[in-house]
mmCIF file of C-alpha atoms in Angstrom:
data_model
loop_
_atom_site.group_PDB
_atom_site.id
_atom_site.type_symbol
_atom_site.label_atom_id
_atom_site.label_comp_id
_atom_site.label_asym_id
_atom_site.label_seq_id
_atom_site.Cartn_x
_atom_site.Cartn_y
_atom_site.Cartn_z
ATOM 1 C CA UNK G 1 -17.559 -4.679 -28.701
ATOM 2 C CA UNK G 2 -16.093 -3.129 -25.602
ATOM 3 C CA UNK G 3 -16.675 -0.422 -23.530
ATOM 4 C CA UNK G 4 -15.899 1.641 -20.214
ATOM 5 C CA UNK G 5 -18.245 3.936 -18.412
ATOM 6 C CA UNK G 6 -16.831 6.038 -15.723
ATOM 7 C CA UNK G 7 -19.678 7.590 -13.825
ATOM 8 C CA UNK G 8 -18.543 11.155 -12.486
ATOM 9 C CA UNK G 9 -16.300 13.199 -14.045
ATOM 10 C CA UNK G 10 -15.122 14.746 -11.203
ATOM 11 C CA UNK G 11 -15.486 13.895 -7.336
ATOM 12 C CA UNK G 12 -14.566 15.540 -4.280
ATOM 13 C CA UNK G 13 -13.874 14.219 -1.044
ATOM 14 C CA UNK G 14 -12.057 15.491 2.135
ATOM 15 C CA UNK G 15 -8.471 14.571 3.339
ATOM 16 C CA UNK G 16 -9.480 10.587 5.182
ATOM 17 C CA UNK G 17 -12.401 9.947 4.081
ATOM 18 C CA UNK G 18 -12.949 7.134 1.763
ATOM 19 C CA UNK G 19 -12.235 7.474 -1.954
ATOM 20 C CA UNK G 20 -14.689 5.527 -4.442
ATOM 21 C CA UNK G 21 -14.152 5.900 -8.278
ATOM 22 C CA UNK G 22 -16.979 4.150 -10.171
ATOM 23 C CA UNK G 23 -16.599 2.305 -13.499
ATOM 24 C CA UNK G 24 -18.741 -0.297 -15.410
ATOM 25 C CA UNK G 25 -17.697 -1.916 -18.715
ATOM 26 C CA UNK G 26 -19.322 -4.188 -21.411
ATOM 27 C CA UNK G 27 -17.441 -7.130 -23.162
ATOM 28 C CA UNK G 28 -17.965 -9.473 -25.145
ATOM 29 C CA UNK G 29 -15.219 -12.020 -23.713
ATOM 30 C CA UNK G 30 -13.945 -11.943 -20.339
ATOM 31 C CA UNK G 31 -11.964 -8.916 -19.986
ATOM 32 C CA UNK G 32 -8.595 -7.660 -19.021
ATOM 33 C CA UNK G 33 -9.343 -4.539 -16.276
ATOM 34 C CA UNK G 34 -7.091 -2.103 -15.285
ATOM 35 C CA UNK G 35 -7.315 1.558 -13.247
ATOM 36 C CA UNK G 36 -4.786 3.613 -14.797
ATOM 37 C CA UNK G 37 -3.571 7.259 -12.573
ATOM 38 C CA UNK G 38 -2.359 10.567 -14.460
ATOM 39 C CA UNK G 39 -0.419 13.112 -12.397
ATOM 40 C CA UNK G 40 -0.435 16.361 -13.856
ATOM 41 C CA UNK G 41 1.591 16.584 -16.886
ATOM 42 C CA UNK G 42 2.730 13.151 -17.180
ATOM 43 C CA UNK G 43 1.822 9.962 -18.651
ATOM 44 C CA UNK G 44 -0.619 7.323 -17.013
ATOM 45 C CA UNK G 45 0.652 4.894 -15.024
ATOM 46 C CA UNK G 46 -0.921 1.182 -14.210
ATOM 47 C CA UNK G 47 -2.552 1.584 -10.208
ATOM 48 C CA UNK G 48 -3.718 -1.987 -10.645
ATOM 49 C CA UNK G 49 -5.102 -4.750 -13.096
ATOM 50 C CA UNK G 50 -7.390 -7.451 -13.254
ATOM 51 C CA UNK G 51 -6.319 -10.684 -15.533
ATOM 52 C CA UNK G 52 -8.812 -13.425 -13.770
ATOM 53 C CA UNK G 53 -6.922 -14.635 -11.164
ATOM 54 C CA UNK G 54 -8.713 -13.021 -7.925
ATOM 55 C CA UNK G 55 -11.913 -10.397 -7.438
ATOM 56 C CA UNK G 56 -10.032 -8.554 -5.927
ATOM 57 C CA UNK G 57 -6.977 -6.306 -6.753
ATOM 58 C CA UNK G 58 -4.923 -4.731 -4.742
ATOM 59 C CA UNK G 59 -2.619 -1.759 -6.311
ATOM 60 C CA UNK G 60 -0.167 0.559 -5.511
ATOM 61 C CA UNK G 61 -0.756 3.511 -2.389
ATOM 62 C CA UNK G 62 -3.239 1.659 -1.276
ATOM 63 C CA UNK G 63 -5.822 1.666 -3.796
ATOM 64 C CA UNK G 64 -7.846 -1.814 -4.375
ATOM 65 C CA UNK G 65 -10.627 -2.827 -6.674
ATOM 66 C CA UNK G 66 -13.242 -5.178 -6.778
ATOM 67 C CA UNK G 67 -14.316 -7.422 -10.486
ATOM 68 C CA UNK G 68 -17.886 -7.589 -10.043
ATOM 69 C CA UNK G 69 -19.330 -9.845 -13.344
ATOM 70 C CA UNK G 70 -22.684 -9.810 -11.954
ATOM 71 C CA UNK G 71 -22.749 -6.093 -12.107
ATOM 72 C CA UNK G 72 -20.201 -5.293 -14.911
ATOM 73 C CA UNK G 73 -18.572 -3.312 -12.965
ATOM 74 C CA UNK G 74 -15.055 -2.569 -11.545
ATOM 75 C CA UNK G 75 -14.862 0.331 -9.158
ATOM 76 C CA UNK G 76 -11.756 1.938 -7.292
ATOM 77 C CA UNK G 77 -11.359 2.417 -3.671
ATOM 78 C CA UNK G 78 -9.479 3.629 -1.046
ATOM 79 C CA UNK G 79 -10.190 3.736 2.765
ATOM 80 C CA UNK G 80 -8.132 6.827 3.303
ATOM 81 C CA UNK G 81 -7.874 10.036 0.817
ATOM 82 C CA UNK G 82 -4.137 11.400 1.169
ATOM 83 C CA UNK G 83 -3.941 15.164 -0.854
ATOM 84 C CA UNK G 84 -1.236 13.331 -2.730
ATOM 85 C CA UNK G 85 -4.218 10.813 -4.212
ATOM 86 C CA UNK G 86 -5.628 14.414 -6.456
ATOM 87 C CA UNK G 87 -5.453 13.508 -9.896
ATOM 88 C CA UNK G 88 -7.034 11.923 -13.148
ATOM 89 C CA UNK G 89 -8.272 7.848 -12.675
ATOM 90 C CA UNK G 90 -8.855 6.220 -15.928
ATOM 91 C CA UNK G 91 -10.564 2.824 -15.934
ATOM 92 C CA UNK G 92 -9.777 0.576 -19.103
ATOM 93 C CA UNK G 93 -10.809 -2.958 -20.998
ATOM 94 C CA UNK G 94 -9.257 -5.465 -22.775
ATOM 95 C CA UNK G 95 -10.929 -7.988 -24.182
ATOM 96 C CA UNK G 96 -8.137 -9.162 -26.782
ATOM 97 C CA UNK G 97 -5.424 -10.211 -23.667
ATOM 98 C CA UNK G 98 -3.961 -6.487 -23.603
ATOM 99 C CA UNK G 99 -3.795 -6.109 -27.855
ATOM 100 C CA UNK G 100 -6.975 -3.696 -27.790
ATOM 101 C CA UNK G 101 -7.477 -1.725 -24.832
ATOM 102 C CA UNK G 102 -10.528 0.982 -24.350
ATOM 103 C CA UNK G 103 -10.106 3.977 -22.010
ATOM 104 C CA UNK G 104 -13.323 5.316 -20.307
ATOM 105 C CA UNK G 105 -13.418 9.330 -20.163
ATOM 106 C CA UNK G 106 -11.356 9.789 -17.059
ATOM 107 C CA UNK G 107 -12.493 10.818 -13.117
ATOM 108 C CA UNK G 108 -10.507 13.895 -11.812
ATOM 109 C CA UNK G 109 -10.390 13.286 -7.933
ATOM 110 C CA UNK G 110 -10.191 16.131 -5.774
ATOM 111 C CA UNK G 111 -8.921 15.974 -1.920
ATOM 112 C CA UNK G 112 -9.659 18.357 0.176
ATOM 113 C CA UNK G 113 -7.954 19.379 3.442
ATOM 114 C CA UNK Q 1 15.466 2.162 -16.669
ATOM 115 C CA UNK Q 2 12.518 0.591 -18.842
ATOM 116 C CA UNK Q 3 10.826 3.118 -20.467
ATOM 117 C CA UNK Q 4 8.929 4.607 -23.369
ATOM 118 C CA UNK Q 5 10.135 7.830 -24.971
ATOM 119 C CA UNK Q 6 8.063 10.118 -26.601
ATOM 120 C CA UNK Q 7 9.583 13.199 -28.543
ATOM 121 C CA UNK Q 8 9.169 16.337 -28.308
ATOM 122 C CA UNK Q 9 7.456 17.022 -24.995
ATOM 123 C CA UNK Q 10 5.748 20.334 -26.802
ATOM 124 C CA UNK Q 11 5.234 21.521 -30.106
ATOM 125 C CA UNK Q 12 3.291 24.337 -32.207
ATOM 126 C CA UNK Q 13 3.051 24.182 -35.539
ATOM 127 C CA UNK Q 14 1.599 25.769 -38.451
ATOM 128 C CA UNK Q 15 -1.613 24.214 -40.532
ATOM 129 C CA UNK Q 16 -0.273 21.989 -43.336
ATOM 130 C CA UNK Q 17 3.013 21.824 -42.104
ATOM 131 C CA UNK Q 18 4.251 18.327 -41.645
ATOM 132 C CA UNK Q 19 5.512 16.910 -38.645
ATOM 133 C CA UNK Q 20 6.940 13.952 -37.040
ATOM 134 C CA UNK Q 21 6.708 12.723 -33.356
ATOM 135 C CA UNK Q 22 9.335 9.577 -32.427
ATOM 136 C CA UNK Q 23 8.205 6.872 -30.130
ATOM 137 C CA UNK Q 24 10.852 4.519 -28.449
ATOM 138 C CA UNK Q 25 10.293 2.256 -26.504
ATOM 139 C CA UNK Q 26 13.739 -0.510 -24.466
ATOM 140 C CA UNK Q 27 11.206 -2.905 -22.782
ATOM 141 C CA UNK Q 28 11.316 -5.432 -26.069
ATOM 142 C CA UNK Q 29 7.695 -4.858 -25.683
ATOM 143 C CA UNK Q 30 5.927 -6.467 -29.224
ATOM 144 C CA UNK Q 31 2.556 -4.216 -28.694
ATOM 145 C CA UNK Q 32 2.595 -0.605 -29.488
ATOM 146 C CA UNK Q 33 -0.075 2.196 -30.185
ATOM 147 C CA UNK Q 34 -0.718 6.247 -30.168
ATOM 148 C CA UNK Q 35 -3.228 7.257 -28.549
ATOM 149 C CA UNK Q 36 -4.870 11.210 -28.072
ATOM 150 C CA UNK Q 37 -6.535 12.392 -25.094
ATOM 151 C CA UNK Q 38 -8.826 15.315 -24.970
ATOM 152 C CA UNK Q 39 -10.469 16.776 -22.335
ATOM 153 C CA UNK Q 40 -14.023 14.805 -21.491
ATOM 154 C CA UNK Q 41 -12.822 12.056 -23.775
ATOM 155 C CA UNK Q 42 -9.912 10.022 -22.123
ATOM 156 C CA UNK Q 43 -7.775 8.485 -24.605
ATOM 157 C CA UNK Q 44 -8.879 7.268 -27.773
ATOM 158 C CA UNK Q 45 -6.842 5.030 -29.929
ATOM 159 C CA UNK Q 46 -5.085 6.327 -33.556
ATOM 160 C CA UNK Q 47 -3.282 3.758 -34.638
ATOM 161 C CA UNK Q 48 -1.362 0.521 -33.491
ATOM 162 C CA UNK Q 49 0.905 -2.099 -34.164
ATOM 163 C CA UNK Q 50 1.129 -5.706 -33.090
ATOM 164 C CA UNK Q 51 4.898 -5.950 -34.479
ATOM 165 C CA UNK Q 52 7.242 -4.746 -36.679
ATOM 166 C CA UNK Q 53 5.401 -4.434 -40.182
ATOM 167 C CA UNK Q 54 2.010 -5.065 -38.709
ATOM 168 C CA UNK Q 55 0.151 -1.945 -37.993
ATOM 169 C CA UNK Q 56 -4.064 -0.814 -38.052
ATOM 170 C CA UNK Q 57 -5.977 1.646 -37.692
ATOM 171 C CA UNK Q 58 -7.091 2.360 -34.184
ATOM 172 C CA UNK Q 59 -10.882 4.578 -33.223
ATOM 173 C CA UNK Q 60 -10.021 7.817 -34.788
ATOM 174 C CA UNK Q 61 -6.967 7.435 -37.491
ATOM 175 C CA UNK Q 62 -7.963 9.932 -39.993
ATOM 176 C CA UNK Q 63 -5.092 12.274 -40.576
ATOM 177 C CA UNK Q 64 -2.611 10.221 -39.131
ATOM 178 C CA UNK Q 65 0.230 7.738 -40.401
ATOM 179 C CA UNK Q 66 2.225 5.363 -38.650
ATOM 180 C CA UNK Q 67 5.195 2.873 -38.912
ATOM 181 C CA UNK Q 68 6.684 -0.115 -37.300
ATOM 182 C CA UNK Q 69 10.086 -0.610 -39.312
ATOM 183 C CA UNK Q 70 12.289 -1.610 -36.039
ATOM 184 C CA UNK Q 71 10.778 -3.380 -32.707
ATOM 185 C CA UNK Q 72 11.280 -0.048 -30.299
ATOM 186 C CA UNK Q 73 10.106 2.623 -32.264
ATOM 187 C CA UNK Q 74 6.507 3.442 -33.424
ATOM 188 C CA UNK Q 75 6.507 7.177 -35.249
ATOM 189 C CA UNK Q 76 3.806 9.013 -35.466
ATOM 190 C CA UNK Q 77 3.270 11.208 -38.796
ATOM 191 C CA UNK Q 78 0.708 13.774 -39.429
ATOM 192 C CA UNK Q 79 1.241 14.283 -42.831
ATOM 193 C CA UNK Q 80 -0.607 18.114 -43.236
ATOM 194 C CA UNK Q 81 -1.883 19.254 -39.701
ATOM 195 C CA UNK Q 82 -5.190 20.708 -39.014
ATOM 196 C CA UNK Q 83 -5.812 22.942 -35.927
ATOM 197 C CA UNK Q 84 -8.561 19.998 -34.752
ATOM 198 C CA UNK Q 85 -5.584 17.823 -34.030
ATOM 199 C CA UNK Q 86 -4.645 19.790 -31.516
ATOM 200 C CA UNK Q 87 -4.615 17.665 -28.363
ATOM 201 C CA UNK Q 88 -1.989 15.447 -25.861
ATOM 202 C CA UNK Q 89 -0.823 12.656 -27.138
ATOM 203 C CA UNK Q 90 0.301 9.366 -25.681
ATOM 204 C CA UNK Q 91 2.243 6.542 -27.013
ATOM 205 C CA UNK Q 92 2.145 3.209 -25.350
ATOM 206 C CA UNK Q 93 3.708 -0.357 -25.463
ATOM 207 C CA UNK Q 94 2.603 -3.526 -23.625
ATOM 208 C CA UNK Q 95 3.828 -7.048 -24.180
ATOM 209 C CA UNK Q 96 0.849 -9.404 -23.956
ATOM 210 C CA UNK Q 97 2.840 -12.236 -25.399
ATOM 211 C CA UNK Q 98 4.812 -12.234 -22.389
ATOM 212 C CA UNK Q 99 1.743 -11.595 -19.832
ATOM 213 C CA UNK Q 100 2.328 -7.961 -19.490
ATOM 214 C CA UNK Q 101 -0.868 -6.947 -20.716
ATOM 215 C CA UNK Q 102 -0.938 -3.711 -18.841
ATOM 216 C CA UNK Q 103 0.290 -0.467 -20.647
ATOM 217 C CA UNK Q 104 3.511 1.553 -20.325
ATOM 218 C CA UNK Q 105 2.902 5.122 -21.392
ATOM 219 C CA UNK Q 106 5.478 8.101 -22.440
ATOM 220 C CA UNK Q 107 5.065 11.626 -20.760
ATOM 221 C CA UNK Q 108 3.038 12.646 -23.809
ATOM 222 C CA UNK Q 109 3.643 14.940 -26.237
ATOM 223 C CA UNK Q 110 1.542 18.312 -26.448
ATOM 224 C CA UNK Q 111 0.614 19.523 -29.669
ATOM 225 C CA UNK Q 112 -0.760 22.671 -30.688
ATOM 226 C CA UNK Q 113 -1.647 23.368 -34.568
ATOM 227 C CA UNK Q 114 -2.760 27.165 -35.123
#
């Protein structure tokens, strides 16, 4: 069975300073990862994904992640915080190459100026 | 402009009252599903569908129906509304068969049973 564990449901950091979203999963089979971004009212869209092919992932705006199997674990970071960056991270599993996908709980990220 | 449509954007409705919200979706994607998000939760999976004619039940499908009778559009039918159905909901399509395992979500729909 899969799961995703996103540790902190909300985190705060100031305008430039470095963003770090935290998420673990279990699987049974290698996984399909993926960080997932919701702007206010409006869908989520893909930020990056993780099929196998390198540690790590770079995304879009600058965000990057590293697969860690050692740890389980697939955290989100960004050097910089831009206020634009605010909003809901979701990290998600596959295990079934993208048929099944599990959502963890969601990390609202606040930027301060 | 690929996309997946989700309609209506809002919606209140009475207890019992059945309703109907359309998912379509132009990408050719095979790989559909509904999925509700409430606060603390994320999203949790109602149904899905691998193709046309193939659907299953997702994590929390009680209450809900679904179809698959055309390749772009997935419906999703709550047949007598309750007010703890109340949530956001999200309908996605991915195409795994062709390596596009990530998902491509609609703007959600928000629905409020009183």
């Amino acid at each position: 069975a899969q799961s995703v564990t996103q540790l902190g449901s909300h985190v705060s950091v100031s305008e430039g300073a470095l963003v770090l979203l935290r998420c673990n999963y279990s699987s049974s089979v290698p996984p399909y990862l993926f960080w997932y971004v919701q702007y206010p009212n409006q869908g989520l869209q893909l930020l990056l994904k993780y099929t196998s092919a390198a540690t790590l992932v770079k995304g879009i705006n600058g965000f990057e992640a590293e697969f860690k199997k050692s740890e389980t674990s697939f955290h989100l970071t960004k050097p910089s915080a831009h206020m634009s960056d605010a909003a809901e991270y979701f990290c998600a599993v596959s295990a079934l190459g993208g048929f099944k996908t599990i959502f963890g709980a969601g990390t609202r990220l606040f930027v301060k100026a | 402009e690929a996309q997946v449509t989700q309609n209506p954007r809002y919606l209140i409705t009475v207890t019992g009252k059945k309703l109907t919200v359309t998912c379509s979706q132009n990408m050719n994607h095979e790989y559909m599903s509904w999925y509700r998000q409430d606060p603390g939760l994320g999203l949790r999976q109602i149904y899905y569908s691998m193709n046309v004619e193939v659907t299953d039940k997702g994590d929390v499908p009680e209450g809900y129906k679904v179809s698959r009778k055309e390749k772009r559009n997935f419906p999703l039918i709550l047949e007598s509304p309750s007010p703890n159905q109340t949530s956001l909901y999200f309908c996605a399509s991915s195409s795994p068969l062709q390596g596009r395992t990530e998902a491509f979500f609609g703007q959600g729909t928000r629905l409020t049973v009183v």
